[in-house]
Short mmCIF file of C-alpha atoms in Angstrom, two decimals:
data_model
loop_
_atom_site.label_atom_id
_atom_site.label_comp_id
_atom_site.label_asym_id
_atom_site.label_seq_id
_atom_site.Cartn_x
_atom_site.Cartn_y
_atom_site.Cartn_z
CA MET A 1 0.00 0.00 0.00
CA SER A 2 1.69 3.18 -1.22
CA LEU A 3 0.86 6.25 0.86
CA ARG A 4 1.40 9.70 -0.61
CA LEU A 5 1.85 13.21 0.81
CA LEU A 6 1.49 16.40 -1.24
CA ALA A 7 2.81 19.69 0.16
CA VAL A 8 1.85 22.93 -1.57
CA HIS A 9 4.12 25.94 -1.00
CA ALA A 10 4.28 29.49 -2.26
CA HIS A 11 8.00 29.97 -3.01
CA PRO A 12 11.19 27.95 -3.34
CA ASP A 13 12.70 27.70 0.17
CA ASP A 14 9.28 27.45 1.88
CA GLU A 15 9.37 23.65 1.58
CA SER A 16 12.70 23.52 3.39
CA SER A 17 11.78 25.86 6.26
CA LYS A 18 8.29 24.41 6.72
CA GLY A 19 8.38 20.64 6.63
CA ALA A 20 11.57 19.25 5.10
CA GLY A 21 12.23 17.07 8.15
CA THR A 22 8.75 15.61 7.83
CA TYR A 23 9.25 14.86 4.15
CA ALA A 24 12.53 13.09 4.94
CA TYR A 25 10.80 11.15 7.74
CA TYR A 26 8.13 9.77 5.44
CA LEU A 27 10.46 9.15 2.51
CA GLU A 28 12.64 6.99 4.76
CA ARG A 29 9.55 4.92 5.54
CA GLY A 30 8.82 4.29 1.87
CA TYR A 31 6.05 6.84 1.41
CA GLU A 32 5.88 9.07 -1.66
CA VAL A 33 6.25 12.81 -1.15
CA MET A 34 5.69 15.55 -3.70
CA VAL A 35 6.20 19.30 -3.28
CA VAL A 36 4.37 21.82 -5.45
CA THR A 37 5.91 25.30 -5.62
CA CYS A 38 3.41 27.87 -6.85
CA THR A 39 5.84 30.64 -7.89
CA GLY A 40 9.46 31.03 -8.90
CA GLY A 41 10.33 33.45 -6.11
CA GLU A 42 11.50 36.05 -8.61
CA GLN A 43 10.62 38.96 -6.32
CA GLY A 44 12.53 37.64 -3.33
CA GLU A 45 15.28 39.81 -1.90
CA ILE A 46 18.78 38.35 -1.65
CA LEU A 47 19.27 37.94 2.11
CA ASN A 48 22.76 36.41 2.06
CA GLN A 49 25.62 38.83 1.36
CA GLN A 50 27.79 36.12 -0.18
CA VAL A 51 25.10 35.39 -2.76
CA ALA A 52 24.45 39.10 -3.29
CA ALA A 53 28.00 39.37 -4.63
CA ASP A 54 27.39 36.60 -7.19
CA PRO A 55 26.76 38.07 -10.67
CA ALA A 56 24.52 35.10 -11.56
CA ALA A 57 22.15 35.94 -8.71
CA GLN A 58 22.17 39.62 -9.60
CA ARG A 59 21.46 38.87 -13.25
CA ASP A 60 18.70 36.27 -12.83
CA ILE A 61 17.41 35.66 -9.31
CA GLY A 62 14.55 33.55 -10.64
CA GLY A 63 16.90 31.19 -12.42
CA TYR A 64 19.24 31.17 -9.43
CA ARG A 65 16.40 30.12 -7.15
CA ARG A 66 15.40 27.32 -9.50
CA GLY A 67 18.90 25.93 -9.09
CA GLU A 68 18.58 26.21 -5.32
CA MET A 69 15.27 24.35 -5.46
CA ALA A 70 16.82 21.56 -7.51
CA LEU A 71 19.56 21.11 -4.90
CA ALA A 72 17.07 21.03 -2.00
CA GLN A 73 15.01 18.45 -3.89
CA GLN A 74 18.09 16.32 -4.47
CA LEU A 75 19.05 16.46 -0.79
CA ILE A 76 15.63 15.45 0.59
CA GLY A 77 14.50 13.25 -2.30
CA PHE A 78 10.92 14.41 -2.83
CA GLN A 79 9.25 14.73 -6.21
CA HIS A 80 8.71 18.30 -7.34
CA ARG A 81 6.39 20.29 -9.59
CA TRP A 82 6.29 24.00 -10.41
CA LEU A 83 2.81 25.48 -10.71
CA GLY A 84 4.40 28.15 -12.90
CA TYR A 85 3.14 31.52 -11.63
CA PRO A 86 5.12 34.77 -11.14
CA ASP A 87 5.98 35.78 -7.59
CA SER A 88 3.71 38.59 -6.34
CA GLY A 89 6.30 40.13 -4.04
CA LEU A 90 5.35 41.77 -0.76
CA PRO A 91 4.09 45.26 -1.62
CA PRO A 92 3.58 47.92 1.06
CA GLU A 93 0.31 47.69 2.95
CA GLY A 94 -2.53 49.10 0.86
CA THR A 95 -0.64 48.67 -2.42
CA PRO A 96 -2.19 46.12 -4.79
CA VAL A 97 -0.14 43.27 -6.19
CA ASP A 98 0.72 43.09 -9.86
CA PRO A 99 -2.46 41.88 -11.62
CA LEU A 100 -0.34 39.42 -13.64
CA SER A 101 1.27 37.87 -10.55
CA PHE A 102 0.17 34.73 -8.71
CA ALA A 103 -1.94 36.62 -6.16
CA GLY A 104 -3.30 39.01 -8.80
CA LEU A 105 -4.54 36.49 -11.34
CA PRO A 106 -7.91 34.66 -11.17
CA THR A 107 -7.99 31.56 -9.00
CA GLY A 108 -9.91 29.31 -11.41
CA PRO A 109 -7.02 28.38 -13.73
CA GLN A 110 -4.73 28.03 -10.71
CA VAL A 111 -7.11 25.59 -9.06
CA ALA A 112 -7.30 23.64 -12.32
CA ALA A 113 -3.51 23.47 -12.56
CA LEU A 114 -3.25 22.18 -8.99
CA LEU A 115 -6.09 19.70 -9.53
CA ARG A 116 -4.20 18.19 -12.47
CA ILE A 117 -1.30 17.47 -10.13
CA VAL A 118 -3.55 16.17 -7.33
CA ARG A 119 -5.50 13.83 -9.60
CA ASP A 120 -2.32 12.51 -11.17
CA PHE A 121 -0.33 12.03 -7.95
CA LYS A 122 -3.34 10.95 -5.82
CA PRO A 123 -2.18 12.10 -2.38
CA HIS A 124 -3.76 10.82 0.81
CA VAL A 125 -2.52 13.84 2.78
CA LEU A 126 -2.35 17.48 1.67
CA VAL A 127 -0.23 19.98 3.62
CA THR A 128 -0.38 23.74 3.05
CA TYR A 129 -0.78 27.04 4.96
CA ASN A 130 -3.64 28.30 7.11
CA GLU A 131 -6.16 30.99 6.17
CA ASN A 132 -3.61 33.74 6.87
CA GLY A 133 -0.93 32.07 4.80
CA GLY A 134 1.09 31.32 7.93
CA TYR A 135 1.98 35.00 7.64
CA PRO A 136 0.14 37.51 5.47
CA HIS A 137 2.17 37.34 2.28
CA PRO A 138 -0.16 37.54 -0.76
CA ASP A 139 1.33 34.41 -2.32
CA HIS A 140 0.96 32.40 0.90
CA ILE A 141 -2.68 33.44 1.22
CA ARG A 142 -3.35 32.54 -2.41
CA CYS A 143 -1.56 29.22 -1.88
CA HIS A 144 -4.00 28.47 0.94
CA GLU A 145 -6.98 29.50 -1.17
CA ILE A 146 -6.24 27.24 -4.13
CA SER A 147 -5.05 24.35 -1.94
CA TYR A 148 -8.28 24.43 0.02
CA ARG A 149 -10.30 24.46 -3.19
CA ALA A 150 -8.31 21.48 -4.42
CA TRP A 151 -9.14 19.69 -1.15
CA GLU A 152 -12.82 20.45 -1.69
CA LEU A 153 -13.04 19.62 -5.38
CA ALA A 154 -10.52 16.87 -6.16
CA GLY A 155 -13.04 14.11 -5.42
CA ASP A 156 -15.92 15.74 -7.31
CA PRO A 157 -16.36 14.19 -10.79
CA ASN A 158 -18.22 17.30 -11.97
CA ALA A 159 -15.46 19.74 -10.96
CA TYR A 160 -12.88 20.47 -13.66
CA PRO A 161 -13.35 17.06 -15.34
CA GLU A 162 -10.67 17.94 -17.91
CA THR A 163 -8.03 17.72 -15.13
CA GLY A 164 -8.38 13.98 -14.59
CA ALA A 165 -10.30 11.32 -12.72
CA PRO A 166 -11.61 12.34 -9.28
CA TRP A 167 -9.55 11.57 -6.20
CA LYS A 168 -10.56 12.24 -2.60
CA ILE A 169 -7.75 13.47 -0.40
CA SER A 170 -8.15 11.91 3.06
CA LYS A 171 -6.63 14.58 5.33
CA LEU A 172 -5.79 18.29 5.17
CA TYR A 173 -3.11 19.87 7.36
CA TYR A 174 -1.82 23.39 7.91
CA ASP A 175 1.79 24.13 8.82
CA GLU A 176 2.22 25.11 12.49
CA ILE A 177 5.97 24.60 12.77
CA PHE A 178 6.77 28.04 14.24
CA ASN A 179 4.40 27.84 17.19
CA PRO A 180 4.58 29.37 20.70
CA ALA A 181 4.87 26.06 22.53
CA ARG A 182 7.96 25.17 20.52
CA VAL A 183 9.61 28.54 21.18
CA ALA A 184 8.79 28.28 24.89
CA ALA A 185 10.28 24.79 25.16
CA LEU A 186 13.48 25.81 23.36
CA SER A 187 13.87 28.94 25.48
CA ASP A 188 13.21 27.09 28.74
CA TRP A 189 15.72 24.36 27.88
CA VAL A 190 18.47 26.85 27.06
CA GLN A 191 17.77 28.92 30.19
CA GLN A 192 18.01 25.78 32.32
CA TYR A 193 20.96 23.96 30.74
CA GLU A 194 22.95 26.57 28.78
CA PRO A 195 22.10 29.98 30.27
CA GLU A 196 25.38 31.44 29.02
CA SER A 197 24.61 30.39 25.45
CA ALA A 198 24.56 33.04 22.74
CA HIS A 199 21.06 31.77 21.93
CA ALA A 200 19.57 32.40 25.38
CA ALA A 201 18.68 36.08 24.93
CA TYR A 202 17.41 35.56 21.38
CA LEU A 203 15.08 32.74 22.41
CA ALA A 204 13.85 34.65 25.46
CA GLN A 205 12.90 37.56 23.22
CA MET A 206 11.10 35.26 20.79
CA HIS A 207 9.29 33.58 23.68
CA GLU A 208 8.08 36.92 25.01
CA ARG A 209 6.98 38.06 21.55
CA MET A 210 4.99 34.88 20.87
CA ALA A 211 3.65 34.20 24.36
CA ASP A 212 0.12 35.45 23.65
CA ARG A 213 -0.29 33.66 20.33
CA PRO A 214 -2.60 30.63 20.28
CA ASN A 215 -1.11 27.21 19.62
CA HIS A 216 -3.21 25.35 17.04
CA ALA A 217 -0.88 22.39 16.48
CA THR A 218 -2.57 19.00 16.73
CA THR A 219 0.02 16.73 15.15
CA ARG A 220 3.72 16.38 15.92
CA ILE A 221 6.17 14.45 13.72
CA ASN A 222 9.44 13.47 15.38
CA VAL A 223 12.18 14.53 12.96
CA ALA A 224 15.15 14.26 15.36
CA LYS A 225 16.88 11.87 12.98
CA HIS A 226 16.47 14.24 10.04
CA LEU A 227 17.55 17.63 11.42
CA GLU A 228 20.89 17.74 9.59
CA ILE A 229 19.39 16.97 6.18
CA ARG A 230 16.61 19.48 6.86
CA ASP A 231 19.21 22.16 7.61
CA ALA A 232 21.19 21.24 4.50
CA ALA A 233 18.07 21.61 2.35
CA LEU A 234 17.38 25.05 3.77
CA ARG A 235 20.98 26.13 3.31
CA ALA A 236 20.64 25.06 -0.32
CA HIS A 237 18.41 28.12 -0.68
CA ALA A 238 21.44 30.27 -0.01
CA SER A 239 19.95 33.44 -1.50
CA GLN A 240 17.21 33.42 1.14
CA VAL A 241 19.03 32.51 4.37
CA GLU A 242 22.26 33.39 6.11
CA PRO A 243 23.98 30.03 6.74
CA GLU A 244 24.00 30.44 10.54
CA HIS A 245 20.88 32.55 11.10
CA GLN A 246 19.54 31.94 14.63
CA PHE A 247 15.90 31.88 13.54
CA PHE A 248 16.50 28.84 11.34
CA PHE A 249 19.64 27.18 12.64
CA LEU A 250 19.66 26.60 16.38
CA PRO A 251 22.18 23.93 17.37
CA ASN A 252 20.54 20.57 16.78
CA HIS A 253 21.45 19.18 20.20
CA ILE A 254 19.13 21.85 21.65
CA VAL A 255 16.36 21.04 19.17
CA ARG A 256 16.61 17.29 19.83
CA ALA A 257 16.47 17.77 23.58
CA ALA A 258 13.76 20.44 23.77
CA TRP A 259 11.43 20.08 20.76
CA PRO A 260 12.42 17.48 18.13
CA THR A 261 9.18 17.68 16.15
CA GLU A 262 7.67 19.50 13.21
CA ASP A 263 4.09 20.46 13.99
CA PHE A 264 0.90 20.71 11.98
CA ARG A 265 -2.79 21.46 12.47
CA LEU A 266 -5.32 18.90 11.30
CA ALA A 267 -7.71 21.23 9.50
CA ALA A 268 -10.09 18.63 8.06
CA SER A 269 -10.33 14.87 7.68
CA ARG A 270 -12.44 12.44 5.72
CA VAL A 271 -11.29 9.52 7.87
CA PRO A 272 -11.87 8.91 11.59
CA THR A 273 -8.98 10.15 13.73
CA THR A 274 -8.36 11.69 17.13
CA THR A 275 -5.96 14.40 18.17
CA PRO A 276 -3.26 14.80 19.29
CA GLU A 277 -1.55 12.74 16.59
CA THR A 278 2.00 11.62 15.86
CA ASP A 279 1.35 10.59 12.25
CA LEU A 280 -0.12 12.62 9.38
CA PHE A 281 -1.57 9.38 7.98
CA ALA A 282 -3.31 8.30 11.19
CA GLY A 283 -6.72 6.79 10.44
CA ILE A 284 -6.09 6.04 6.78
CA THR A 285 -6.83 2.38 5.96
CA ALA A 286 -6.58 0.25 2.83
CA GLN A 287 -10.36 0.37 2.43
CA GLN A 288 -10.37 4.16 2.60
CA ILE A 289 -7.58 4.33 0.04
CA ALA A 290 -9.62 2.22 -2.35
CA ALA A 291 -12.70 4.38 -1.75
CA ALA A 292 -10.75 7.57 -2.49
CA ALA A 293 -10.72 6.74 -6.19
CA THR A 294 -14.46 6.00 -6.33
CA PRO A 295 -16.63 9.00 -7.27
CA ALA A 296 -19.33 9.69 -4.68
CA ALA A 297 -22.95 9.43 -5.67
CA ALA A 298 -24.58 12.76 -6.38
CA ALA A 299 -25.96 14.45 -3.28
CA PRO A 300 -27.08 17.94 -2.29
CA PRO A 301 -23.98 20.02 -1.47
CA ALA A 302 -24.72 20.36 2.25
CA ALA A 303 -25.49 16.66 2.67
CA ALA A 304 -22.42 15.66 0.71
CA ALA A 305 -20.21 17.83 2.90
CA VAL A 306 -21.61 16.31 6.10
CA ALA A 307 -21.30 12.77 4.79
CA ALA A 308 -17.85 13.10 3.29
CA GLU A 309 -15.88 15.26 5.67
CA THR A 310 -15.16 15.82 9.32
CA ALA A 311 -13.67 19.19 10.17
CA VAL A 312 -11.13 19.21 12.98
CA ALA A 313 -9.69 22.14 14.92
CA ALA A 314 -7.31 22.42 17.83
CA PRO A 315 -8.82 23.29 21.19
CA GLY A 316 -9.56 26.99 21.25
CA ALA A 317 -9.06 27.36 17.50
CA ALA A 318 -11.65 28.51 15.03
CA PRO A 319 -13.37 25.59 13.33
CA ALA A 320 -11.80 24.47 10.10
CA GLN A 321 -13.51 25.52 6.90
CA THR A 322 -15.93 23.06 5.33
#
């Protein structure tokens, strides 16, 4: 029984900062993992001074980032698809995005493009961003919008029939990797065991800044074994990260001791499951896999939604969309 995970991200580098350890974890277990990158990241600033001095990066940052993406893919081993849209950039508040960018174009063709990938790859689990995009970047929000529509429509034989045979995705998750509980645990560990560490003040500041944020994570994947390859994949995106930036690269002995997991929110499920979970595929059986490829009988939209899907939210979180 081949189990498959599809992760949909906005830009090259997002897959490595938001789930690369989880992809490595499942690949090691024989699962299939595919990453979809919606844009080429052409509007991204060069955040690494060594790369900024490279004429190739100055001349063609989009092409440079494609090369970085290829290296990250090689390191982790996932399959990869580009959705093919231009990066929208992050304009000043109140300024509209370019109407020909990913976030400026109509969603319909984008949903169709993603559905073609979903119906071909047939994932059991879909991972993407929450309603706010994880943070309010226009491309991250649009990534959520089309991913959620793909979750809703992939199993509907009447929706975009030209994109392939229907396929019901079993579970939908949102990335919750940078959550307040994680920051608190890392800060507390360093304060207790390495109070003289150069990371102590930085983590304490992050802890204070995030203390009032809700923690929506329901599912934790132990990636302790995969931290080094995760870091290597992120460093492959050299234009976007300083190689020793504290936000991304805490010493791994601290991470293993204090919080060795990548965390996600179960946003919706079409299979029975209970939270908290330690497996994105919890509840998925061989019978449910077989049923995923069988189009549902026609039903009124409200009845079909109730019959087909169970929405799940973390305690205190807003209910997942249905």
